[in-house]
PDB file of C-alpha atoms in Angstrom:
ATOM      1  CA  UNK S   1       7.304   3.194 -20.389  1.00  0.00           C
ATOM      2  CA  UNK S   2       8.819  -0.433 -20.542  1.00  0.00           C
ATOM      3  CA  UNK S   3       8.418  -2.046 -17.157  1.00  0.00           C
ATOM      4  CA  UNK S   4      11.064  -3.360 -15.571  1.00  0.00           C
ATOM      5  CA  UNK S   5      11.775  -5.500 -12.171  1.00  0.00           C
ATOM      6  CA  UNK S   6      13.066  -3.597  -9.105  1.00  0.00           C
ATOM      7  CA  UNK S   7      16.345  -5.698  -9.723  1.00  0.00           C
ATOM      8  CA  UNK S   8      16.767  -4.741 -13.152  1.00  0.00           C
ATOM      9  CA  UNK S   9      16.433  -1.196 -12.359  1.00  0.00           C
ATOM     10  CA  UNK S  10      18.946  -1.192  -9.394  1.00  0.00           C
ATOM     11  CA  UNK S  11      21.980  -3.055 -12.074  1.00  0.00           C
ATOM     12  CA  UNK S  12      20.824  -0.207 -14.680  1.00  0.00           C
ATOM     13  CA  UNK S  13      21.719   2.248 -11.813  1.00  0.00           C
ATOM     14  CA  UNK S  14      25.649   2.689 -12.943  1.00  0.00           C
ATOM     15  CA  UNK S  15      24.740   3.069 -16.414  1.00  0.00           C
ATOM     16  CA  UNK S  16      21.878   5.383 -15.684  1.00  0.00           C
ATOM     17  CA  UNK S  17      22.618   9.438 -16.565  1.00  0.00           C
ATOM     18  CA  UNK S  18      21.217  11.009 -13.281  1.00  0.00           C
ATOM     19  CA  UNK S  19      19.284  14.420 -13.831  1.00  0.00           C
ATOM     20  CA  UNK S  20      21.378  16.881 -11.705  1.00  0.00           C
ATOM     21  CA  UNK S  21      19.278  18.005  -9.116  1.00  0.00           C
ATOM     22  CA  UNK S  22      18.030  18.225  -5.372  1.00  0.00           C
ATOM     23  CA  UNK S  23      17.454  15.285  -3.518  1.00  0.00           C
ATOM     24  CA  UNK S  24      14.495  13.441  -3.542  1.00  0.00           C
ATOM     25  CA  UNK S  25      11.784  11.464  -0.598  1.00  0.00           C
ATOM     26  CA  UNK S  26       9.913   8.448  -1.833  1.00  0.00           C
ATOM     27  CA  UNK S  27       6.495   8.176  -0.356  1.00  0.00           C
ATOM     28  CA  UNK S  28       4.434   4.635  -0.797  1.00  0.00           C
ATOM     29  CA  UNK S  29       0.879   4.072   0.007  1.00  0.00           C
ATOM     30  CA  UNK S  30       0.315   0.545  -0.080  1.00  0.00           C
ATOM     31  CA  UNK S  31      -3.100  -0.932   0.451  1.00  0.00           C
ATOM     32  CA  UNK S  32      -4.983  -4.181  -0.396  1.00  0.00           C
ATOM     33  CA  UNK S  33      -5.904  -3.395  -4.190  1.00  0.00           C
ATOM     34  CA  UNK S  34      -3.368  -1.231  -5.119  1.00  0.00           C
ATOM     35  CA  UNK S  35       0.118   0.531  -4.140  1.00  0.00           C
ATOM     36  CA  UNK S  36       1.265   4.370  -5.171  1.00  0.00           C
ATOM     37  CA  UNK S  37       4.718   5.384  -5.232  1.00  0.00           C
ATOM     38  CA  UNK S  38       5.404   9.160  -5.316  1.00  0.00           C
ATOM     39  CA  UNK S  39       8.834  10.529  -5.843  1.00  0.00           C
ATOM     40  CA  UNK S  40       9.504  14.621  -4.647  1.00  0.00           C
ATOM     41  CA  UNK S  41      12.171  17.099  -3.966  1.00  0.00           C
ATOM     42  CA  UNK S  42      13.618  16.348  -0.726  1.00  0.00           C
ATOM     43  CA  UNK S  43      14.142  20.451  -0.205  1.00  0.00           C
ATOM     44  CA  UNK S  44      11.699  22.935  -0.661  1.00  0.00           C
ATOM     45  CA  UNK S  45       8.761  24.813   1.186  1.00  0.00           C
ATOM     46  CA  UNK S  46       5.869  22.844   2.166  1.00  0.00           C
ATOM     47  CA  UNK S  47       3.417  23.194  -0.635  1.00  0.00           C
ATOM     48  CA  UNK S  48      -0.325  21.592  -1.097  1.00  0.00           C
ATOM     49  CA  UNK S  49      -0.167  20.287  -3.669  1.00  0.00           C
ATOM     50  CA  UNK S  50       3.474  18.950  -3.073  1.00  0.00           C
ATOM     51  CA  UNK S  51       5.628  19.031  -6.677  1.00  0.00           C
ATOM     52  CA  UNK S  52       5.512  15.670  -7.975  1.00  0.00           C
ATOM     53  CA  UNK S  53       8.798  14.259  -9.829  1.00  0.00           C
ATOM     54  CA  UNK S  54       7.072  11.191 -10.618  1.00  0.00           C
ATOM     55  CA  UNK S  55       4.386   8.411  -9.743  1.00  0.00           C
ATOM     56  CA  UNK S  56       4.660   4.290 -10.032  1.00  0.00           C
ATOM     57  CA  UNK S  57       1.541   2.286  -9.397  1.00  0.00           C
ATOM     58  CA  UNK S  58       1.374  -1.742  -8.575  1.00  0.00           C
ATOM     59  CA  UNK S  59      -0.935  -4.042  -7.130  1.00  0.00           C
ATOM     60  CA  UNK S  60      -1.502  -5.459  -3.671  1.00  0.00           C
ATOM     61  CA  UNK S  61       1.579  -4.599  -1.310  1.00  0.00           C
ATOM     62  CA  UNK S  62      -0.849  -5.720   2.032  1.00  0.00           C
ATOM     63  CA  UNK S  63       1.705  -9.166   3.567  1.00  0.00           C
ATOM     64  CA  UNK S  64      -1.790 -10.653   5.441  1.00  0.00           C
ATOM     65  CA  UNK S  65      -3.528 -10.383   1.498  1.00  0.00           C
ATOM     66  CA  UNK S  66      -0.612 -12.016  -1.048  1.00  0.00           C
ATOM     67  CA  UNK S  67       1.997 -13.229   1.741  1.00  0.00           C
ATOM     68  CA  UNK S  68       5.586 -11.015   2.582  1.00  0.00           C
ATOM     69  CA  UNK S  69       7.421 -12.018  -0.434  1.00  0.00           C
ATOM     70  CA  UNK S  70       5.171 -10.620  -2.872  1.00  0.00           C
ATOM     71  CA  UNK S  71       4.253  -7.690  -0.496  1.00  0.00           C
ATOM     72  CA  UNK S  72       8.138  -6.730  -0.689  1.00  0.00           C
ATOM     73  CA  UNK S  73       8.497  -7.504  -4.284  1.00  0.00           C
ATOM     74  CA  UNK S  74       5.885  -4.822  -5.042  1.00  0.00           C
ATOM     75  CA  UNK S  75       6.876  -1.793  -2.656  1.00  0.00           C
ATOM     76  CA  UNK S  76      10.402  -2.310  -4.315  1.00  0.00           C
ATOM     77  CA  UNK S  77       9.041  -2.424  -7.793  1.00  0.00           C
ATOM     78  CA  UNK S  78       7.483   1.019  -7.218  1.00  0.00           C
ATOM     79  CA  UNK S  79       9.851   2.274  -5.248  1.00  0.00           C
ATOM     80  CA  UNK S  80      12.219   1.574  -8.308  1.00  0.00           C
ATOM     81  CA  UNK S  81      10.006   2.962 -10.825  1.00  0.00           C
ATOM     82  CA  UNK S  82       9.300   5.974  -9.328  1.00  0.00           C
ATOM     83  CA  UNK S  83      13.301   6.401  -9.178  1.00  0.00           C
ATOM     84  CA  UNK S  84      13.654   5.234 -12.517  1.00  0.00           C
ATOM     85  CA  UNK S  85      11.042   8.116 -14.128  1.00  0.00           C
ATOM     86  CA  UNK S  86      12.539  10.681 -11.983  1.00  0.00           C
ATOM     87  CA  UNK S  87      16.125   9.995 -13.541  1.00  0.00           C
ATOM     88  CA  UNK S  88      17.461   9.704  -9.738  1.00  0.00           C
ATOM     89  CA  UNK S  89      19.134   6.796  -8.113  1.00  0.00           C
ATOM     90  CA  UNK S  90      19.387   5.454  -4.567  1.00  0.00           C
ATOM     91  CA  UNK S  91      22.027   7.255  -3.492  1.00  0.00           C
ATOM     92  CA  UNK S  92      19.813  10.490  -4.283  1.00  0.00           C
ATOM     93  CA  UNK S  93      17.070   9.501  -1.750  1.00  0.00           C
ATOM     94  CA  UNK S  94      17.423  11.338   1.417  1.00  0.00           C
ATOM     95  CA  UNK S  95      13.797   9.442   2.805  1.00  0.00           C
ATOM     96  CA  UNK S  96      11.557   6.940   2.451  1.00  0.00           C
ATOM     97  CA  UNK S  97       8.005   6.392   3.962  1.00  0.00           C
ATOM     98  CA  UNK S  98       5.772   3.083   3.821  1.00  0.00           C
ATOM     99  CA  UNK S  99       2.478   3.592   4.760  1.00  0.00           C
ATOM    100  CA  UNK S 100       1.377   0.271   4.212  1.00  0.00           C
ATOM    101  CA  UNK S 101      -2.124  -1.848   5.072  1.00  0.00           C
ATOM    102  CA  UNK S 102      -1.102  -5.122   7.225  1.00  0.00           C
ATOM    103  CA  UNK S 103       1.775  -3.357   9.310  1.00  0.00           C
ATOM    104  CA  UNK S 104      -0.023  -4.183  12.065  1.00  0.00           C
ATOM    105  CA  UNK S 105       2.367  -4.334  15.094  1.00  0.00           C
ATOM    106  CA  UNK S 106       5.619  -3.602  16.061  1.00  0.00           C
ATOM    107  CA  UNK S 107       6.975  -6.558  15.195  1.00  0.00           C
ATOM    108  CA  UNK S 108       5.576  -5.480  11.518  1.00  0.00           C
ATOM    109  CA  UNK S 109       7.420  -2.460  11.466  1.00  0.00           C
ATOM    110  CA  UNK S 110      10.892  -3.960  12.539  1.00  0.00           C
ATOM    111  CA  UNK S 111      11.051  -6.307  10.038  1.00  0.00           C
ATOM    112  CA  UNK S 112       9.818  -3.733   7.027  1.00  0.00           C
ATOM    113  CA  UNK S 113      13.051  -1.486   8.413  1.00  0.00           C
ATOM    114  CA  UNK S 114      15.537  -4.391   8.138  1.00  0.00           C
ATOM    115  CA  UNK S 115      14.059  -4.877   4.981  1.00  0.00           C
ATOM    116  CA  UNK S 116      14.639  -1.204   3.743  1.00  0.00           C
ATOM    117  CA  UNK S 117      18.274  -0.896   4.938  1.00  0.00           C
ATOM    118  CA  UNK S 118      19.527  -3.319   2.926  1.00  0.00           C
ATOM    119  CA  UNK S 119      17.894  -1.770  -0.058  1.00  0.00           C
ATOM    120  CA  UNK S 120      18.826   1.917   0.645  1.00  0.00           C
ATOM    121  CA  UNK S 121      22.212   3.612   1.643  1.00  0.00           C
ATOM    122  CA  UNK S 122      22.853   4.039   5.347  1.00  0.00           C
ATOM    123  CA  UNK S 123      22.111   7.892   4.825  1.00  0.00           C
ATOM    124  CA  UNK S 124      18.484   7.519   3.964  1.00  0.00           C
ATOM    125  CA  UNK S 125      16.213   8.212   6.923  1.00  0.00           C
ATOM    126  CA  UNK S 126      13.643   5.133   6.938  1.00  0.00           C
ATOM    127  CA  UNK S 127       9.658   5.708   7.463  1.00  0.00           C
ATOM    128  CA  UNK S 128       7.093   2.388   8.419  1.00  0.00           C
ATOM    129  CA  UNK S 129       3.591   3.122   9.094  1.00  0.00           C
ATOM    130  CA  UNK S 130      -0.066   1.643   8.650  1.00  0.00           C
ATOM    131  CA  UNK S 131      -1.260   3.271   5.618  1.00  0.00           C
ATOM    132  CA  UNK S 132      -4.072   5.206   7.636  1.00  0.00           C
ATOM    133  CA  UNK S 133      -1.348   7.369   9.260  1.00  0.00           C
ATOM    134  CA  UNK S 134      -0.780   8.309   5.642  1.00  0.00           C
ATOM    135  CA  UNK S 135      -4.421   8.936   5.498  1.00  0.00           C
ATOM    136  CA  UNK S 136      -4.387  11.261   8.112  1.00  0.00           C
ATOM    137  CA  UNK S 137      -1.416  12.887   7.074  1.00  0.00           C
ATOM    138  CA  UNK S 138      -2.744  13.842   3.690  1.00  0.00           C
ATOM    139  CA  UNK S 139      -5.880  15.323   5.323  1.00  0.00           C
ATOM    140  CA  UNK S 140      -4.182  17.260   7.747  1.00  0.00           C
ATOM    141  CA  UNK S 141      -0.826  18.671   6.396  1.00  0.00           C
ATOM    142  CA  UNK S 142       1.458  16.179   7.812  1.00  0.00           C
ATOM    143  CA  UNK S 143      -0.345  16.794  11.582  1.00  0.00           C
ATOM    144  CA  UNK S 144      -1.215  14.053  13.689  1.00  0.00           C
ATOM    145  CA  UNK S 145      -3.935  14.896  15.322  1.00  0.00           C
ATOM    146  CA  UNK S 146      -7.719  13.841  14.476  1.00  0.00           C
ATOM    147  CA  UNK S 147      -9.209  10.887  13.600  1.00  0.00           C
ATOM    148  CA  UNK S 148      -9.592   8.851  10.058  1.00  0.00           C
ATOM    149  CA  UNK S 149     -10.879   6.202   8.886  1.00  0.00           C
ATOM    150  CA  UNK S 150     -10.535   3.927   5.583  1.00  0.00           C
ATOM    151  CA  UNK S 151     -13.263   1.987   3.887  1.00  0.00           C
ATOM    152  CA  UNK S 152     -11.695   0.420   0.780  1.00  0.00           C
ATOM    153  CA  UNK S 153     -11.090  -3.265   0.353  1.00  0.00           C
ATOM    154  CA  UNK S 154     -10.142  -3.385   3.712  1.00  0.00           C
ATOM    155  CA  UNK S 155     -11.114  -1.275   6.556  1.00  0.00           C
ATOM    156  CA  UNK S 156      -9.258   0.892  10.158  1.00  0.00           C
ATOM    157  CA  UNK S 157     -10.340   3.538  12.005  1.00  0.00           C
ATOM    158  CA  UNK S 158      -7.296   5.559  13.216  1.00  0.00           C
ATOM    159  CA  UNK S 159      -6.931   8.157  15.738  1.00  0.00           C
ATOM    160  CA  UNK S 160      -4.019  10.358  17.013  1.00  0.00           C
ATOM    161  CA  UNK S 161      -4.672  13.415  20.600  1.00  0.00           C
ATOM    162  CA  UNK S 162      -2.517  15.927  20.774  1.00  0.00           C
ATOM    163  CA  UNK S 163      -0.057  14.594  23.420  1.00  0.00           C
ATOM    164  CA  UNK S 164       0.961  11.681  20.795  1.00  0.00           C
ATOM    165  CA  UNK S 165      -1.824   8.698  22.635  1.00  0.00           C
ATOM    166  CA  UNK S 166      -3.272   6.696  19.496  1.00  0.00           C
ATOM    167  CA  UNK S 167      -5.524   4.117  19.072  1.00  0.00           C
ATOM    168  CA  UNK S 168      -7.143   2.191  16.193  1.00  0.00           C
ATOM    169  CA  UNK S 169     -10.303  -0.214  15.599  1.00  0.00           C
ATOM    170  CA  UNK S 170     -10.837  -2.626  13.084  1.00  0.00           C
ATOM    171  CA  UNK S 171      -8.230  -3.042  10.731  1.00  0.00           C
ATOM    172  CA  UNK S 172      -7.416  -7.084  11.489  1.00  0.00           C
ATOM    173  CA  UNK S 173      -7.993  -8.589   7.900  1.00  0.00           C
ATOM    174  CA  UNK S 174     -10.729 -10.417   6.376  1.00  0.00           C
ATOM    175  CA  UNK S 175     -11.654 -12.942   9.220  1.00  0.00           C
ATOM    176  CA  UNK S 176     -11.075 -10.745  12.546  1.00  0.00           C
ATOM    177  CA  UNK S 177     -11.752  -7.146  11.550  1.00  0.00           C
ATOM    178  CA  UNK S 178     -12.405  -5.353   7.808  1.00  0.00           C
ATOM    179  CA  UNK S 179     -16.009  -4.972   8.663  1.00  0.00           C
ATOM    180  CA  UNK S 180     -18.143  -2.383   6.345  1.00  0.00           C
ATOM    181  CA  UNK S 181     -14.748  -2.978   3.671  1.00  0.00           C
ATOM    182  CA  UNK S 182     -15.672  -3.508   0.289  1.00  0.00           C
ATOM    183  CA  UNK S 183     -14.543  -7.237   1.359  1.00  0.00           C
ATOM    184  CA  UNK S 184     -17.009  -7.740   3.992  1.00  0.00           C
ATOM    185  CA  UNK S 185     -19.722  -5.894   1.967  1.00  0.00           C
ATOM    186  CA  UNK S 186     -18.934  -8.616  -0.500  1.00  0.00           C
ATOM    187  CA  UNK S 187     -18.388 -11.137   1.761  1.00  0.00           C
ATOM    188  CA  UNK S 188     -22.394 -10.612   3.296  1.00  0.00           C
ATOM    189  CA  UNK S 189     -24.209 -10.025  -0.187  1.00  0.00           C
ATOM    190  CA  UNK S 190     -22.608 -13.549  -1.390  1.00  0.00           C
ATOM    191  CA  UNK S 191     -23.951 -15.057   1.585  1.00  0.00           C
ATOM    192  CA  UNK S 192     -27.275 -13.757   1.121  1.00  0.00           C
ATOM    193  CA  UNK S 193     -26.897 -15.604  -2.461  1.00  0.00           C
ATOM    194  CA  UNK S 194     -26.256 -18.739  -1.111  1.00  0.00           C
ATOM    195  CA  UNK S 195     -28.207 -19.001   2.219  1.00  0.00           C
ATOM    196  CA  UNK S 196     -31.304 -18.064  -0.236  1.00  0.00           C
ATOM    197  CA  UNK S 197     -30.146 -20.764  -2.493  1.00  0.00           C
ATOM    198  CA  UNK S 198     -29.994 -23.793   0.379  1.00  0.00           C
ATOM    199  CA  UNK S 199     -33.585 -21.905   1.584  1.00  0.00           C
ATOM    200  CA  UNK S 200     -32.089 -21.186   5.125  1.00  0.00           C
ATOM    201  CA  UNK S 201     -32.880 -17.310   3.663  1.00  0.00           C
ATOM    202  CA  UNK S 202     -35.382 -15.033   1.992  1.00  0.00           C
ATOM    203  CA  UNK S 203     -34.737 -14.748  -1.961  1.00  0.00           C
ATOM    204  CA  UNK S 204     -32.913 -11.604  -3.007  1.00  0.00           C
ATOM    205  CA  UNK S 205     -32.795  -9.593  -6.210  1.00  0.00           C
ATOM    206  CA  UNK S 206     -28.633 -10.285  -5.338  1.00  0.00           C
ATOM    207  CA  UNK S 207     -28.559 -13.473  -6.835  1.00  0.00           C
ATOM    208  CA  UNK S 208     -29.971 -12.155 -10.291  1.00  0.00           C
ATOM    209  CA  UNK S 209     -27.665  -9.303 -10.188  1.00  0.00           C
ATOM    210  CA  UNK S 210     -24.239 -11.576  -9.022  1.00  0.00           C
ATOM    211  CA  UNK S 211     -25.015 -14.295 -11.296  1.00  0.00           C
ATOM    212  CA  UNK S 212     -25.526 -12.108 -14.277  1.00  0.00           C
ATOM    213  CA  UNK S 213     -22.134  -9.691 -13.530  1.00  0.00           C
ATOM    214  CA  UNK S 214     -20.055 -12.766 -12.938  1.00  0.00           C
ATOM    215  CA  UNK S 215     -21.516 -14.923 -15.829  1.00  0.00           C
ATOM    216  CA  UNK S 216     -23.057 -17.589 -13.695  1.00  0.00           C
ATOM    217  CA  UNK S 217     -25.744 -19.647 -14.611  1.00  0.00           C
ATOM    218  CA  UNK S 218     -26.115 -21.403 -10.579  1.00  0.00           C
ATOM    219  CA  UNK S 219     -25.010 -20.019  -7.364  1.00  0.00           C
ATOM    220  CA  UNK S 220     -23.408 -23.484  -6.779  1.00  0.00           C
ATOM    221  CA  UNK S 221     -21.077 -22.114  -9.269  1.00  0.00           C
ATOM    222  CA  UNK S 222     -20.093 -19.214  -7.073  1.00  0.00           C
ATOM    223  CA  UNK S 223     -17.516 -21.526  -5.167  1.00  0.00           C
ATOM    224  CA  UNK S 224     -15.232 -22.055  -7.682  1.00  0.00           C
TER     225      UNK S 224
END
């Protein structure tokens, strides 16, 4: 399928044939590596698995990774996609959900809503969320109760009681908080390299293995 920008899509709209139909919820699961949009009936029984209409997949949607304009650029590029396969248009969406890494704080959240209503018609109920409430969604048919926690490029801990109290660890990025992420994995085994390179550290079999997947000939190449 021929990709097209979220803008494109939207002017394409009035000269789009809908598919006659029910309603439709878009669901987004944006992280640090990549970002899922899933388009399904808005009415029907709870099902596992849900009925999927259609599926668009980006890159990195996480604001504190690639900066708010590119964050927004891909949520609405998947968002349109997923509209786009399903032969609906914005006017058929009764709901949207982000569940996105980086929505950190109310503040966060306020700003992704503004952001949504003047993409979608007033009708459309509007979702924000940190992408492990998603998580724990998916693992719990839609109940928020439990704890989860996420160890992908970046890295939460998330955890909901029964009378609503949550609380969350970790979670802050690459500098404060995404410790055991693939990042900060990463992030130690490169500093192994180099610390055994300056001989403030013990030699590792990591610099062999680094060098060799990357294509290096010197650690002192690693910081380009």
């Amino acid at each position: 399928m021929q990709r097209y920008t979220a803008r494109e899509i939207w002017q394409m709209e009035d000269c789009q044939s809908p598919r006659m139909g029910c309603n439709v919820v878009l669901g987004v699961d944006g992280g640090a590596s990549n970002t899922v949009c899933v388009c399904i009936p808005a009415a029907m029984p709870f099902a596992d698995p849900l009925p999927v209409l259609s599926r668009a997949i980006a890159g990195c949607s996480n604001q504190n990774s690639v900066g708010e304009d590119r964050a927004r650029e891909t949520l609405e590029r998947v968002m349109a996609q997923a509209l786009l396969k399903a032969r609906r248009r914005r006017s058929n969406v009764s709901a949207v959900c982000l569940a996105v890494a980086g929505v950190n704080h109310p503040i966060d959240q306020h700003r992704m809503l503004d952001w949504l209503r003047e993409i979608f018609p007033s009708h459309v109920k509007l979702f924000v969320e940190n992408d492990a409430v998603a998580a724990m969604a998916s693992g719990t048919m839609g109940k928020l109760h439990g704890c989860v926690l996420i160890a992908g490029t970046g890295t939460i801990a998330y955890g909901f009681t029964n009378d609503g109290r949550e609380a969350r660890a970790a979670g802050a990025g690459p500098v404060l908080g995404d410790w055991g992420s693939g990042y900060g994995i990463s992030a130690q085994a490169l500093t192994a390299v180099v610390r055994a390179y300056d001989g403030r550290g013990p030699e590792t079999m990591l610099t062999n293995n680094i060098l060799d997947f990357l294509g290096l000939a010197s650690p002192d190449e690693l910081i380009g």
